[in-house]
PDB file of C-alpha atoms in Angstrom:
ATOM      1  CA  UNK A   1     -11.730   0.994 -15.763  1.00  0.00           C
ATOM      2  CA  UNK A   2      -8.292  -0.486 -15.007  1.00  0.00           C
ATOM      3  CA  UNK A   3      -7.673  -1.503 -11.778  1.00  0.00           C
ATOM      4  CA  UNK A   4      -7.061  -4.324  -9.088  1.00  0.00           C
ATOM      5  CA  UNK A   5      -9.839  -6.480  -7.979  1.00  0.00           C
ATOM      6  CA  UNK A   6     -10.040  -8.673  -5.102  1.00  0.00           C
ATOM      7  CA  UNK A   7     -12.734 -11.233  -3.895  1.00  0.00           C
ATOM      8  CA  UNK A   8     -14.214 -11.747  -1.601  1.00  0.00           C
ATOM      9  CA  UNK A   9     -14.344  -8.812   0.448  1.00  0.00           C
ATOM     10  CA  UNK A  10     -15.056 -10.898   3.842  1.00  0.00           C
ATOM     11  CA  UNK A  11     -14.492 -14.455   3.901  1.00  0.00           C
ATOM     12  CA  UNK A  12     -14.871 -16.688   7.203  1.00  0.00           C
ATOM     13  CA  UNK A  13     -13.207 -20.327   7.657  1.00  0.00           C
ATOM     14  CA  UNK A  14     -13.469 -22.867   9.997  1.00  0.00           C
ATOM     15  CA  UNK A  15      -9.946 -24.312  11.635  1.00  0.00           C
ATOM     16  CA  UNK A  16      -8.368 -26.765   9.677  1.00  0.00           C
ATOM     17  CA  UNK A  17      -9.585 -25.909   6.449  1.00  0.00           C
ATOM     18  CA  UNK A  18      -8.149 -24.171   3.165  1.00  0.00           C
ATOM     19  CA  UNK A  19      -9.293 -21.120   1.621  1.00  0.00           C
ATOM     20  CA  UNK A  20      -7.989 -19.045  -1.735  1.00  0.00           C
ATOM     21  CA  UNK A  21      -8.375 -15.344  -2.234  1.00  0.00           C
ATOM     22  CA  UNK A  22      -8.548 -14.053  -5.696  1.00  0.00           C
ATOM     23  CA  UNK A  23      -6.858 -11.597  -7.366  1.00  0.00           C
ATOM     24  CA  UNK A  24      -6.987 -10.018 -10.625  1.00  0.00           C
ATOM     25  CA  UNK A  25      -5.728  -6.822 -12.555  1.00  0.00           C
ATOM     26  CA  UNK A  26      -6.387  -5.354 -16.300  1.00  0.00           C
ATOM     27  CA  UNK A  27      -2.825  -2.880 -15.677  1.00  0.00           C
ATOM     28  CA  UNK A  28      -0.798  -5.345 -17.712  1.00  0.00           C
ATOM     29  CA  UNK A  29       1.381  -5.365 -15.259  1.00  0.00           C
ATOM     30  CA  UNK A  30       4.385  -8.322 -14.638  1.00  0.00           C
ATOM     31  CA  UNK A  31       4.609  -8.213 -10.840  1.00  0.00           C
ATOM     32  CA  UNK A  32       1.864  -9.002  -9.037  1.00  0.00           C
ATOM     33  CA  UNK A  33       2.112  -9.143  -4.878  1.00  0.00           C
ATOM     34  CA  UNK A  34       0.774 -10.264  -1.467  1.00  0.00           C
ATOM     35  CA  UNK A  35       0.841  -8.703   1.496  1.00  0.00           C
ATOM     36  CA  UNK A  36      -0.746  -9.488   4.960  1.00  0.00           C
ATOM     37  CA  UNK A  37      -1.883  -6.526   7.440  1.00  0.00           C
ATOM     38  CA  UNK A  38      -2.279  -6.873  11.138  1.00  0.00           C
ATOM     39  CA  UNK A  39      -3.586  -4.340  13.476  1.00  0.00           C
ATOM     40  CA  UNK A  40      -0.690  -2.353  14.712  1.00  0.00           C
ATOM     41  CA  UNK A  41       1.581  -3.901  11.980  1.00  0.00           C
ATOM     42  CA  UNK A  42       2.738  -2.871   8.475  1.00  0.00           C
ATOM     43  CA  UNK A  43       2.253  -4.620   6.030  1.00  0.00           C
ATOM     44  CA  UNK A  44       4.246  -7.911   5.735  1.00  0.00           C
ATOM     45  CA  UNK A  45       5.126  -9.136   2.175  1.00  0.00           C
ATOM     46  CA  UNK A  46       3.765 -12.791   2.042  1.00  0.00           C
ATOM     47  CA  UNK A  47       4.715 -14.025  -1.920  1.00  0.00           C
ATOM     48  CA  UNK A  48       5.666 -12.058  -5.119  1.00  0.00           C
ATOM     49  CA  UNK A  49       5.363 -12.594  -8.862  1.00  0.00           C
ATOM     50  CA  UNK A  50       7.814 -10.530 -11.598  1.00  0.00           C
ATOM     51  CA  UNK A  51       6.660 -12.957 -14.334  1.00  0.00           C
ATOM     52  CA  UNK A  52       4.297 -15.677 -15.534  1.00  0.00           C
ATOM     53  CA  UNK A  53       4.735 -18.831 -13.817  1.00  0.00           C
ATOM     54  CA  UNK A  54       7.331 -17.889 -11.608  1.00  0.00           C
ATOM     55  CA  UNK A  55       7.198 -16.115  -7.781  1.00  0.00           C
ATOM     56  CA  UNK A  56       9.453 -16.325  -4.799  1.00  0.00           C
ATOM     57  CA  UNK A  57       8.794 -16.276  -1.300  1.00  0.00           C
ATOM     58  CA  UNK A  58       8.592 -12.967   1.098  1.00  0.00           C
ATOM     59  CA  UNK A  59       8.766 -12.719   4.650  1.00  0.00           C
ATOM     60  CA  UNK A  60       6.052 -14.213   6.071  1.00  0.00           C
ATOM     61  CA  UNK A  61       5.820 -17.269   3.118  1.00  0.00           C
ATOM     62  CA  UNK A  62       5.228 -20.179   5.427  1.00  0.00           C
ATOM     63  CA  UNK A  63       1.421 -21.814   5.499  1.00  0.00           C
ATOM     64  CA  UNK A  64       0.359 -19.819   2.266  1.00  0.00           C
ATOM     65  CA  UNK A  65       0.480 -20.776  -1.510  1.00  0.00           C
ATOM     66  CA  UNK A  66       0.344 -19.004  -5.044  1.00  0.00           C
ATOM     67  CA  UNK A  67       0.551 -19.765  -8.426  1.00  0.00           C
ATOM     68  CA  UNK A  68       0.639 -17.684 -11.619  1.00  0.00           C
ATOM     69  CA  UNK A  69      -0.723 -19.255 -14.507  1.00  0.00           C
ATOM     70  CA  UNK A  70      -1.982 -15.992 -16.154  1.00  0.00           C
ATOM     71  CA  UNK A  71      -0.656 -12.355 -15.799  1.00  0.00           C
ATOM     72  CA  UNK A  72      -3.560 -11.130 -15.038  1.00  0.00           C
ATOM     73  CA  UNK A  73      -4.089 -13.232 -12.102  1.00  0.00           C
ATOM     74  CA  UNK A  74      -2.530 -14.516  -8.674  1.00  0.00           C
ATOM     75  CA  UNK A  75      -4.185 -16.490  -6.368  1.00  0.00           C
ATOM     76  CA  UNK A  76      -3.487 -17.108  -2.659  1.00  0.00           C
ATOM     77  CA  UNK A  77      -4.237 -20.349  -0.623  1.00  0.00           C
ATOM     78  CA  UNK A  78      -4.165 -19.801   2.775  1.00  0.00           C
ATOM     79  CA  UNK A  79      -3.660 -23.382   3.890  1.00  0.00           C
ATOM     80  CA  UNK A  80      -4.710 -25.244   7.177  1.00  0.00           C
ATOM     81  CA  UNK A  81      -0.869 -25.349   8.060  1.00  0.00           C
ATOM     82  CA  UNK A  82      -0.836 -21.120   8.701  1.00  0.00           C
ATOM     83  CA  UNK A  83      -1.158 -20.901  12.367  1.00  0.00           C
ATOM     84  CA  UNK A  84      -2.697 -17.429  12.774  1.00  0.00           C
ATOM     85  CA  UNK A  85      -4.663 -16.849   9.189  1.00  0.00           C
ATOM     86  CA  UNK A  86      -7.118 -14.070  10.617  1.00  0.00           C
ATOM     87  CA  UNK A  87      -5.945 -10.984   8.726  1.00  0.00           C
ATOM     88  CA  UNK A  88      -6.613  -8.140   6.404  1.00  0.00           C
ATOM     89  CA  UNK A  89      -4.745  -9.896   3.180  1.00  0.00           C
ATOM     90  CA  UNK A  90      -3.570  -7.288   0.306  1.00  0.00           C
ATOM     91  CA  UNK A  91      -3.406  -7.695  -3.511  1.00  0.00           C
ATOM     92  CA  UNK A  92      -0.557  -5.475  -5.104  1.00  0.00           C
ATOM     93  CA  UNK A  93       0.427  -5.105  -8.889  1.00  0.00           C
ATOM     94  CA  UNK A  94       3.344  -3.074 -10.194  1.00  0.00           C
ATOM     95  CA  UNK A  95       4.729  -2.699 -13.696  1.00  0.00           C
ATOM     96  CA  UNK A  96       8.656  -3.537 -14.169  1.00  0.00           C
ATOM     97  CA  UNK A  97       9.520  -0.218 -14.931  1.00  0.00           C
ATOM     98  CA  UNK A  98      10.097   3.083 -12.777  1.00  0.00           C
ATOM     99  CA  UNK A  99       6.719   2.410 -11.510  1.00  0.00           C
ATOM    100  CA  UNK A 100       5.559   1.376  -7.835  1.00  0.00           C
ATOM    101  CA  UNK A 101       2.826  -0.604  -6.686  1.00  0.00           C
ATOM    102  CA  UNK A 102      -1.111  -0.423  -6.310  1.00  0.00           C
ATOM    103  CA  UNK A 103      -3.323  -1.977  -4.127  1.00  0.00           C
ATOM    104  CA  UNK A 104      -6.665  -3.932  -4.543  1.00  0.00           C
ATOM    105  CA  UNK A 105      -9.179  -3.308  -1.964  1.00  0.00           C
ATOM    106  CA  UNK A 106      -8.499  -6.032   0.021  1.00  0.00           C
ATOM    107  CA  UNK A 107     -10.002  -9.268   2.120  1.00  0.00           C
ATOM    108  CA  UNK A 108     -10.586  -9.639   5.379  1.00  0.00           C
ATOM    109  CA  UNK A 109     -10.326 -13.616   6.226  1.00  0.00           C
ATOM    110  CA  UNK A 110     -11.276 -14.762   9.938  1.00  0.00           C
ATOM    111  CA  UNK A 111     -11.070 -18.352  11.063  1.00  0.00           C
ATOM    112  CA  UNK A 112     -13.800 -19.378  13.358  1.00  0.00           C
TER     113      UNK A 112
ATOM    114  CA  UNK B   1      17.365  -2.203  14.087  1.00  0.00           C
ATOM    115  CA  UNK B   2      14.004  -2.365  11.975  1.00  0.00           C
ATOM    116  CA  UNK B   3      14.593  -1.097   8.609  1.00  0.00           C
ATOM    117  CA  UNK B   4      11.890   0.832   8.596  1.00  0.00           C
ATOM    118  CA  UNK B   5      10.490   2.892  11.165  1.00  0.00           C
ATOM    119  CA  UNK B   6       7.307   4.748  11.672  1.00  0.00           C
ATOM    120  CA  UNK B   7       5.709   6.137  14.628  1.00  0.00           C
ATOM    121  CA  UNK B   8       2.085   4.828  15.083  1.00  0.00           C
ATOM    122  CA  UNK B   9       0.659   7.786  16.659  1.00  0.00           C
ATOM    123  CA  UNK B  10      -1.976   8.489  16.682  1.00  0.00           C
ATOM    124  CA  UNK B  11      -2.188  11.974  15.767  1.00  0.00           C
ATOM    125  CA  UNK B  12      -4.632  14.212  16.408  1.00  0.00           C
ATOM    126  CA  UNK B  13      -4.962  17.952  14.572  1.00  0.00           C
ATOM    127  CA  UNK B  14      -7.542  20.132  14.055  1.00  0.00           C
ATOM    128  CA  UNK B  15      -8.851  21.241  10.878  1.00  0.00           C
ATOM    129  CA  UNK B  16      -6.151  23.567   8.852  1.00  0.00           C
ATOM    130  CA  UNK B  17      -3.036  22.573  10.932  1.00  0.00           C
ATOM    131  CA  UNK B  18       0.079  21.384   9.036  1.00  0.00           C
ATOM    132  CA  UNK B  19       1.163  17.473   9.567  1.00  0.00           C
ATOM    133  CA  UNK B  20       3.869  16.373   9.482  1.00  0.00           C
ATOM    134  CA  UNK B  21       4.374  12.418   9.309  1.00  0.00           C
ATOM    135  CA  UNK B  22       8.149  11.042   9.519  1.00  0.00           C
ATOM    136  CA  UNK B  23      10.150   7.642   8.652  1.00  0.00           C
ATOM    137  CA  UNK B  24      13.271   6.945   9.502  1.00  0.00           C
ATOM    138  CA  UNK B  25      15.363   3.610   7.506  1.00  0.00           C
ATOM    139  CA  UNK B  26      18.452   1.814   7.886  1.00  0.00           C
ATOM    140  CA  UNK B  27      19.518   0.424   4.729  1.00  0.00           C
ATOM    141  CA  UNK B  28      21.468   2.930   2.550  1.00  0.00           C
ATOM    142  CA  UNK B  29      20.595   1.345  -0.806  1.00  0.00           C
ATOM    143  CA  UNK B  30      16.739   2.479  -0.522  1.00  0.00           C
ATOM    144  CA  UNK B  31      16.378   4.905  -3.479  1.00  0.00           C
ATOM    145  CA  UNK B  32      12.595   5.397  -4.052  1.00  0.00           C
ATOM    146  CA  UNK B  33      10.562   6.317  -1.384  1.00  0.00           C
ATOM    147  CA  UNK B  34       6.368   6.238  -1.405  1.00  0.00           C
ATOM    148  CA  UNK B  35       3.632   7.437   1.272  1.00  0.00           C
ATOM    149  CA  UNK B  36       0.251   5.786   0.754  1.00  0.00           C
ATOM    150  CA  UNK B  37      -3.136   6.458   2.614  1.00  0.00           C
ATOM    151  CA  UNK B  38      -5.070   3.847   4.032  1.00  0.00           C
ATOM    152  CA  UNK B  39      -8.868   4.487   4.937  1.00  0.00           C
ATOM    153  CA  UNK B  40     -10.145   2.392   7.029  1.00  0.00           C
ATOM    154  CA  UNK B  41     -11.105  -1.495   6.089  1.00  0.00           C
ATOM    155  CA  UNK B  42      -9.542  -0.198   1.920  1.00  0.00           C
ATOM    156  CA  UNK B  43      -6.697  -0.623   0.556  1.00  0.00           C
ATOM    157  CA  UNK B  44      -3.570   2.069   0.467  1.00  0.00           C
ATOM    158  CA  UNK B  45      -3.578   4.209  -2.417  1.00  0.00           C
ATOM    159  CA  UNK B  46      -0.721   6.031  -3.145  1.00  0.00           C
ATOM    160  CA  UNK B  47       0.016   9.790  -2.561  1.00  0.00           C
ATOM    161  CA  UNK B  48       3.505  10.399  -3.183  1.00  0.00           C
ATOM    162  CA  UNK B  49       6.503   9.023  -4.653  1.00  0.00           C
ATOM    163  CA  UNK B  50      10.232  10.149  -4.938  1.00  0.00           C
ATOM    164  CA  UNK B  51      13.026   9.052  -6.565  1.00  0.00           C
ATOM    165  CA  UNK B  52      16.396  10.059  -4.523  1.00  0.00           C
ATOM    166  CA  UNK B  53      16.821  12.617  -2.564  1.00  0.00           C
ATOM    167  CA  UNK B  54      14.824  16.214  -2.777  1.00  0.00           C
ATOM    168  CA  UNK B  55      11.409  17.592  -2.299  1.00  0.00           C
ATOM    169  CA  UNK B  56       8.326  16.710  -4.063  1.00  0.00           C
ATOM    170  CA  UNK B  57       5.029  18.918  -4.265  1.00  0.00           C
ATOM    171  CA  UNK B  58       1.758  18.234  -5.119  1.00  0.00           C
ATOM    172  CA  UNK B  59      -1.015  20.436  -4.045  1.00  0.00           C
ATOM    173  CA  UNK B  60      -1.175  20.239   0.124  1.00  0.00           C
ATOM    174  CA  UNK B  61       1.045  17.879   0.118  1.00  0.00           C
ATOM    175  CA  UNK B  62       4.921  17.899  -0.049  1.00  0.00           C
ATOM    176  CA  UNK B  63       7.347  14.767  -0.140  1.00  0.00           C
ATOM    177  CA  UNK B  64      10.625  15.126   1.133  1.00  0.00           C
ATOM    178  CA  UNK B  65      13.581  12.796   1.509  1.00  0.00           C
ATOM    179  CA  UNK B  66      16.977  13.354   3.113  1.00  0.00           C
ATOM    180  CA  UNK B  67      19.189  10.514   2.374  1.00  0.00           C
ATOM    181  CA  UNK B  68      22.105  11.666   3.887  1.00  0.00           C
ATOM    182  CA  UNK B  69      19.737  11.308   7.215  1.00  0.00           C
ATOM    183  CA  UNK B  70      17.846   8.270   6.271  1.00  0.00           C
ATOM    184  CA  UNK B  71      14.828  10.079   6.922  1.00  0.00           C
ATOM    185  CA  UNK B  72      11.727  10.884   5.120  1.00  0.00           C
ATOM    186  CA  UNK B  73       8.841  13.159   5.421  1.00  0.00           C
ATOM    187  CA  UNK B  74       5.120  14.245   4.408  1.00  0.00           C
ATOM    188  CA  UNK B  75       3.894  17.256   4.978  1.00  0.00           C
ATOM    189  CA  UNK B  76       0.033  18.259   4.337  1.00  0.00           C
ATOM    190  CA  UNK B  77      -1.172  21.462   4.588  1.00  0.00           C
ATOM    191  CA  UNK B  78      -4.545  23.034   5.535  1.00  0.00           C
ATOM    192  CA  UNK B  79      -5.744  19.748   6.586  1.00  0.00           C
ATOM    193  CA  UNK B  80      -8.519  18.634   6.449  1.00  0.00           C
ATOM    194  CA  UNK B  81     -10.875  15.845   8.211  1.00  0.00           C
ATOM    195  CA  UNK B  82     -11.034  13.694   4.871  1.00  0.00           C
ATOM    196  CA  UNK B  83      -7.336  13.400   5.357  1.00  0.00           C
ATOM    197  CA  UNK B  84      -8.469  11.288   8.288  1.00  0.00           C
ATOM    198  CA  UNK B  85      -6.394   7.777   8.024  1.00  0.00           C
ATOM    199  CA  UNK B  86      -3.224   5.623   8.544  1.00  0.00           C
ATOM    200  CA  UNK B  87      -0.369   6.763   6.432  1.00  0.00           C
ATOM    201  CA  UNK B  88       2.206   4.483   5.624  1.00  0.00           C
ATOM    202  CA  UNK B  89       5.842   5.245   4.066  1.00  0.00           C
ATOM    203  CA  UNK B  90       7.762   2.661   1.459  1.00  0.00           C
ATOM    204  CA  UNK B  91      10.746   2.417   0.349  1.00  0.00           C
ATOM    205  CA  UNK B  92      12.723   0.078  -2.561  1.00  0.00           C
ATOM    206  CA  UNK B  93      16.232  -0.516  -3.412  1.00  0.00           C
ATOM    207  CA  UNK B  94      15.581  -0.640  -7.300  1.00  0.00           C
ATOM    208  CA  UNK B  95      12.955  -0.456 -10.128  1.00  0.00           C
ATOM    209  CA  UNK B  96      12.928  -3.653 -11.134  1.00  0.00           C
ATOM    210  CA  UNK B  97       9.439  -4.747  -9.669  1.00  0.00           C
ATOM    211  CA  UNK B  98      11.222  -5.554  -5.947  1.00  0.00           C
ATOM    212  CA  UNK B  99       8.861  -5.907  -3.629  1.00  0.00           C
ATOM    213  CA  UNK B 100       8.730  -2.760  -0.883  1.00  0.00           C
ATOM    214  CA  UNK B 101       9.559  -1.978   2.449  1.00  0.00           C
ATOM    215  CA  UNK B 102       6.686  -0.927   4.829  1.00  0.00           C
ATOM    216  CA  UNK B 103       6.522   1.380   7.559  1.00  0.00           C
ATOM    217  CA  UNK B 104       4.090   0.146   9.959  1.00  0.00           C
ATOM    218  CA  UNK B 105       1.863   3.806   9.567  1.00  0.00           C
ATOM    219  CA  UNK B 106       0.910   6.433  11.512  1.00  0.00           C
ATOM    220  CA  UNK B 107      -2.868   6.951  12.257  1.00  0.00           C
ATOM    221  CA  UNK B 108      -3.937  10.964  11.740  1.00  0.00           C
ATOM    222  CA  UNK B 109      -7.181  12.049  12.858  1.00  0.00           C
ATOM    223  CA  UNK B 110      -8.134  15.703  12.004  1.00  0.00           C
ATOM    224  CA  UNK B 111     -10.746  17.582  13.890  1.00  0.00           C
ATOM    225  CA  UNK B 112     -13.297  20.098  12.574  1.00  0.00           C
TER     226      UNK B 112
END
């Protein structure tokens, strides 16, 4: 089945440490995304990725990391340096084309 | 001015009633325009999308957009308690794999 996968589903950290979510998609899509929900909030864009080995920063960039080394595939570090990490983080994946975007199921990170 | 803008409800209906969910945007070079259903704890999936201005139908649910307005709509008929969740509007300026615009959702519950 194609789809988006994300893992884990739940993940817990401790202050001061970093922490990367996975996640991968057999679409064969380019553009791969990440978004961050908060209760009460949309969702903000955190970083996006049209092609291999490239991605630019969204809104909410600052504390986080990606890289795209496959297209299948686009990691996020939440790093030590993002003040308020506890969120429900969202995996997107769109094809270049007249197409829009679909969603993995998501993972909920707290910090302890 | 937000560009997007969603009432959070919630809203509460009982079974069969017609819903009606609304956006309103600010920037005039949004052309496609997506609702998406989030369950609760999952990721959004999407429902409807529209290129442009018009009306879009599928089964209880009808898509509209009104550009001259800046205002979008869902509409979902004979509802039902499965349709239970936060509905979220997007919007894009192009095709090219941009990332999109959230509304920050509105939360339907519907009663049996």
């Amino acid at each position: 089945d194609g789809g988006i996968t994300q893992s884990p589903k739940y993940l817990f950290r401790k202050e001061g440490q970093n922490v990367t979510l996975s996640c991968e998609q057999n679409l064969n899509h380019d553009a791969m995304y990440w978004y961050r929900q908060d209760p009460g909030q949309g969702l903000r864009l955190i970083y996006y990725s049209q092609i291999v080995n490239d991605f630019q920063k969204g809104d909410i960039a600052e504390g986080y990391s990606v890289s795209r080394e496959k297209k299948e595939s686009f990691p996020l570090t939440v790093t030590s340096a993002q003040k308020n990490p506890t969120a429900f983080y969202l995996c997107a994946s769109t094809t270049r084309g007249p197409d829009t975007q679909y969603f993995g199921p998501g993972t909920r990170l707290t910090v302890l | 001015q937000k560009e997007v803008e969603q009432d959070p409800g919630p809203l509460s209906v009982p079974e069969g009633a017609i819903v009606s969910l609304n956006c309103t945007y600010s920037n005039s070079a949004f052309q496609y325009f997506m609702w998406y259903r989030q369950y609760s704890r999952k990721g959004p999936e999407l429902l409807m999308y529209t290129y442009s201005s018009g009306n879009k139908e599928d089964g209880r649910f009808t898509a509209q957009v009104d550009k001259s307005s800046k205002y979008i709509s869902l509409f979902i008929r004979d509802s039902q308690p499965s349709d239970s969740a936060t509905y979220l509007c997007a919007m894009s300026r192009n095709q090219a794999g941009t990332a999109l615009i959230f509304g920050k959702g509105t939360t339907l519950s519907v009663s049996s």
